Amino acid sequence: IHTHTAAEVFGLAEDQVDSTHRRYAKAVNFGIMYGISAFGLSQNLGIERDEAAAYIERYFQRMPRVKAFIDQTIELARRQGFVATVFGRRRSIPELASGNFRERSLGERLAVNSVIQGSAADIIKVAMIGCHRRLQEGFPGARLVLQVHDELMFEVPEANADKVREAVVEEMVRAFPMEPPLGVDAGIGLDWATAK
């Protein structure tokens, strides 16, 4: 996603995106989720405020549905006083009713972030349950050992590694059917670093 964003924001082909472009795009992707300002982005990237503002503007020009999602989420949170994840888990956002500008701004960031991060948390938990069930049914000796954000780590007998990888990818994509489908990368290695 960061490479794609960099290509969109900088007007490049994806194979022309270098590590600096990708780093900037990653900061923009995550920053926008958190409601970052041009000043905040300029501080994070060590660039001029005007340049950061231009990145944010180009991002929203190239991806207007992201801006629409953010605006709609904030408006809905104002009207109902809460936001919900894709599975319906709610978080109250009382900060949006505050008379204090900083607190309202915090509420806007919380509203958007709660939907995105809360939905991601819901999806990974459903994926973990599906993976656990699938391993118990068909892969003795394989087990889920760790979850870090959107990554799962499994210990698997080497002979079953490829089949378990296929099963895990299926279960992770199946956790929340959407169009386009969730993207899942899976690696095999003797430790976490080599599996990436």
Short mmCIF file of C-alpha atoms in Angstrom, two decimals:
data_model
loop_
_atom_site.label_atom_id
_atom_site.label_comp_id
_atom_site.label_asym_id
_atom_site.label_seq_id
_atom_site.Cartn_x
_atom_site.Cartn_y
_atom_site.Cartn_z
CA ILE A 1 0.00 0.00 0.00
CA HIS A 2 2.84 2.42 0.77
CA THR A 3 4.47 1.81 -2.61
CA HIS A 4 1.11 2.32 -4.34
CA THR A 5 0.47 5.52 -2.37
CA ALA A 6 3.94 6.81 -3.23
CA ALA A 7 3.32 6.14 -6.92
CA GLU A 8 -0.02 7.98 -6.73
CA VAL A 9 1.23 10.95 -4.70
CA PHE A 10 4.49 11.42 -6.61
CA GLY A 11 3.09 10.57 -10.05
CA LEU A 12 5.48 7.66 -10.59
CA ALA A 13 5.26 4.10 -11.83
CA GLU A 14 5.45 1.68 -8.89
CA ASP A 15 8.82 0.37 -10.09
CA GLN A 16 10.21 3.93 -9.89
CA VAL A 17 9.32 4.33 -6.20
CA ASP A 18 12.46 4.37 -4.07
CA SER A 19 12.83 3.93 -0.31
CA THR A 20 12.52 7.69 0.35
CA HIS A 21 9.26 7.94 -1.63
CA ARG A 22 7.92 4.88 0.20
CA ARG A 23 8.95 6.28 3.62
CA TYR A 24 7.15 9.56 2.86
CA ALA A 25 4.07 7.70 1.64
CA LYS A 26 4.04 5.53 4.77
CA ALA A 27 4.15 8.65 6.93
CA VAL A 28 1.30 10.14 4.89
CA ASN A 29 -0.81 6.94 5.05
CA PHE A 30 -0.48 6.58 8.80
CA GLY A 31 -0.52 10.32 9.43
CA ILE A 32 -3.80 10.77 7.61
CA MET A 33 -5.33 7.99 9.72
CA TYR A 34 -4.34 9.98 12.78
CA GLY A 35 -5.43 13.35 11.36
CA ILE A 36 -1.94 14.72 10.94
CA SER A 37 -1.53 18.37 9.98
CA ALA A 38 0.93 19.73 7.44
CA PHE A 39 3.01 20.95 10.38
CA GLY A 40 3.03 17.50 12.00
CA LEU A 41 3.92 15.77 8.75
CA SER A 42 6.70 18.28 8.08
CA GLN A 43 8.13 17.54 11.53
CA ASN A 44 7.91 13.77 11.01
CA LEU A 45 9.59 13.86 7.61
CA GLY A 46 12.02 16.72 8.22
CA ILE A 47 10.64 18.74 5.29
CA GLU A 48 9.14 22.20 4.84
CA ARG A 49 5.53 22.71 5.92
CA ASP A 50 4.49 23.78 2.41
CA GLU A 51 5.94 20.58 0.95
CA ALA A 52 4.10 18.49 3.56
CA ALA A 53 0.85 20.35 2.81
CA ALA A 54 1.35 19.60 -0.89
CA TYR A 55 1.78 15.86 -0.12
CA ILE A 56 -1.45 15.80 1.87
CA GLU A 57 -3.30 17.76 -0.82
CA ARG A 58 -2.05 15.45 -3.59
CA TYR A 59 -3.00 12.43 -1.49
CA PHE A 60 -6.59 13.60 -1.18
CA GLN A 61 -6.73 14.63 -4.85
CA ARG A 62 -5.58 11.20 -5.96
CA MET A 63 -7.66 9.33 -3.36
CA PRO A 64 -10.83 11.35 -2.80
CA ARG A 65 -12.68 8.38 -1.30
CA VAL A 66 -10.26 8.44 1.65
CA LYS A 67 -11.18 12.06 2.33
CA ALA A 68 -14.87 11.22 1.95
CA PHE A 69 -14.49 8.31 4.40
CA ILE A 70 -12.77 10.55 6.97
CA ASP A 71 -15.39 13.31 6.64
CA GLN A 72 -18.32 10.87 6.77
CA THR A 73 -16.88 9.05 9.79
CA ILE A 74 -16.44 12.29 11.74
CA GLU A 75 -19.92 13.52 10.81
CA LEU A 76 -21.55 10.22 11.80
CA ALA A 77 -19.64 10.22 15.09
CA ARG A 78 -20.87 13.75 15.81
CA ARG A 79 -24.48 12.77 15.13
CA GLN A 80 -24.55 9.50 17.06
CA GLY A 81 -21.82 10.10 19.65
CA PHE A 82 -19.92 6.92 18.78
CA VAL A 83 -18.26 5.02 15.96
CA ALA A 84 -18.38 1.29 15.22
CA THR A 85 -15.98 -1.22 13.74
CA VAL A 86 -16.87 -3.39 10.75
CA PHE A 87 -18.17 -5.99 13.23
CA GLY A 88 -20.26 -3.44 15.14
CA ARG A 89 -18.05 -2.93 18.19
CA ARG A 90 -18.69 0.63 19.44
CA ARG A 91 -16.52 3.34 20.91
CA SER A 92 -18.04 6.50 22.37
CA ILE A 93 -16.45 9.77 21.21
CA PRO A 94 -17.63 12.37 23.76
CA GLU A 95 -14.71 14.64 22.82
CA LEU A 96 -16.63 15.72 19.70
CA ALA A 97 -19.17 17.54 21.87
CA SER A 98 -16.52 19.52 23.75
CA GLY A 99 -16.37 23.29 23.63
CA ASN A 100 -12.58 23.02 23.49
CA PHE A 101 -11.10 23.03 19.96
CA ARG A 102 -8.16 20.78 20.90
CA GLU A 103 -10.46 18.23 22.50
CA ARG A 104 -12.80 18.25 19.48
CA SER A 105 -9.80 17.77 17.19
CA LEU A 106 -8.73 14.83 19.32
CA GLY A 107 -12.27 13.43 18.98
CA GLU A 108 -12.04 13.65 15.19
CA ARG A 109 -8.77 11.74 15.20
CA LEU A 110 -10.17 9.16 17.63
CA ALA A 111 -13.29 8.64 15.53
CA VAL A 112 -11.39 7.83 12.35
CA ASN A 113 -8.65 5.85 14.06
CA SER A 114 -11.11 3.82 16.12
CA VAL A 115 -12.93 2.65 13.01
CA ILE A 116 -9.71 1.76 11.17
CA GLN A 117 -7.66 0.27 14.00
CA GLY A 118 -10.67 -1.25 15.75
CA SER A 119 -11.79 -2.95 12.53
CA ALA A 120 -8.25 -4.23 11.94
CA ALA A 121 -8.20 -5.62 15.49
CA ASP A 122 -11.57 -7.33 14.94
CA ILE A 123 -10.46 -8.85 11.64
CA ILE A 124 -7.17 -10.24 13.00
CA LYS A 125 -9.01 -11.83 15.92
CA VAL A 126 -11.47 -13.54 13.57
CA ALA A 127 -8.50 -14.67 11.46
CA MET A 128 -6.77 -16.08 14.55
CA ILE A 129 -9.85 -18.11 15.48
CA GLY A 130 -10.17 -19.43 11.92
CA CYS A 131 -6.47 -20.30 11.73
CA HIS A 132 -6.53 -22.05 15.10
CA ARG A 133 -9.56 -24.11 14.10
CA ARG A 134 -8.06 -25.01 10.73
CA LEU A 135 -4.76 -26.10 12.28
CA GLN A 136 -6.52 -28.28 14.85
CA GLU A 137 -8.57 -29.94 12.10
CA GLY A 138 -5.79 -30.78 9.69
CA PHE A 139 -2.29 -29.97 10.88
CA PRO A 140 -1.22 -31.66 14.11
CA GLY A 141 1.90 -30.10 15.53
CA ALA A 142 1.22 -26.68 13.96
CA ARG A 143 0.24 -23.88 16.29
CA LEU A 144 -0.31 -20.15 16.39
CA VAL A 145 2.28 -18.68 18.75
CA LEU A 146 2.23 -14.91 18.34
CA GLN A 147 0.19 -11.97 17.07
CA VAL A 148 1.80 -8.56 16.53
CA HIS A 149 -0.58 -5.97 15.05
CA ASP A 150 -1.59 -7.50 11.71
CA GLU A 151 0.96 -10.32 11.71
CA LEU A 152 0.57 -13.87 12.94
CA MET A 153 3.43 -16.26 13.63
CA PHE A 154 3.05 -20.02 13.61
CA GLU A 155 5.29 -22.91 14.58
CA VAL A 156 4.88 -25.65 12.01
CA PRO A 157 6.59 -28.97 11.30
CA GLU A 158 8.78 -28.32 8.27
CA ALA A 159 7.07 -31.04 6.21
CA ASN A 160 3.72 -29.17 6.43
CA ALA A 161 5.03 -25.61 6.02
CA ASP A 162 3.74 -24.97 2.49
CA LYS A 163 0.30 -26.48 3.15
CA VAL A 164 -0.07 -24.58 6.42
CA ARG A 165 0.92 -21.35 4.68
CA GLU A 166 -1.85 -21.90 2.10
CA ALA A 167 -4.41 -22.67 4.83
CA VAL A 168 -3.41 -19.62 6.90
CA VAL A 169 -3.65 -17.28 3.90
CA GLU A 170 -7.14 -18.67 3.09
CA GLU A 171 -8.31 -18.16 6.66
CA MET A 172 -6.91 -14.64 6.89
CA VAL A 173 -8.56 -13.57 3.63
CA ARG A 174 -11.81 -15.25 4.71
CA ALA A 175 -11.84 -13.38 8.05
CA PHE A 176 -13.55 -10.42 6.41
CA PRO A 177 -14.66 -10.90 2.81
CA MET A 178 -14.37 -7.68 0.85
CA GLU A 179 -13.75 -6.44 -2.67
CA PRO A 180 -10.92 -6.31 -3.47
CA PRO A 181 -10.02 -9.12 -1.07
CA LEU A 182 -7.67 -8.53 1.82
CA GLY A 183 -4.04 -8.92 0.81
CA VAL A 184 -2.02 -11.41 2.82
CA ASP A 185 1.72 -12.07 2.53
CA ALA A 186 3.08 -15.24 4.10
CA GLY A 187 6.66 -16.34 4.48
CA ILE A 188 8.45 -19.39 5.82
CA GLY A 189 11.68 -19.31 7.80
CA LEU A 190 13.51 -20.64 10.80
CA ASP A 191 12.69 -17.44 12.69
CA TRP A 192 10.48 -14.38 12.33
CA ALA A 193 13.13 -12.29 10.58
CA THR A 194 13.83 -14.86 7.86
CA ALA A 195 10.13 -15.58 7.35
CA LYS A 196 9.43 -11.94 6.41
#
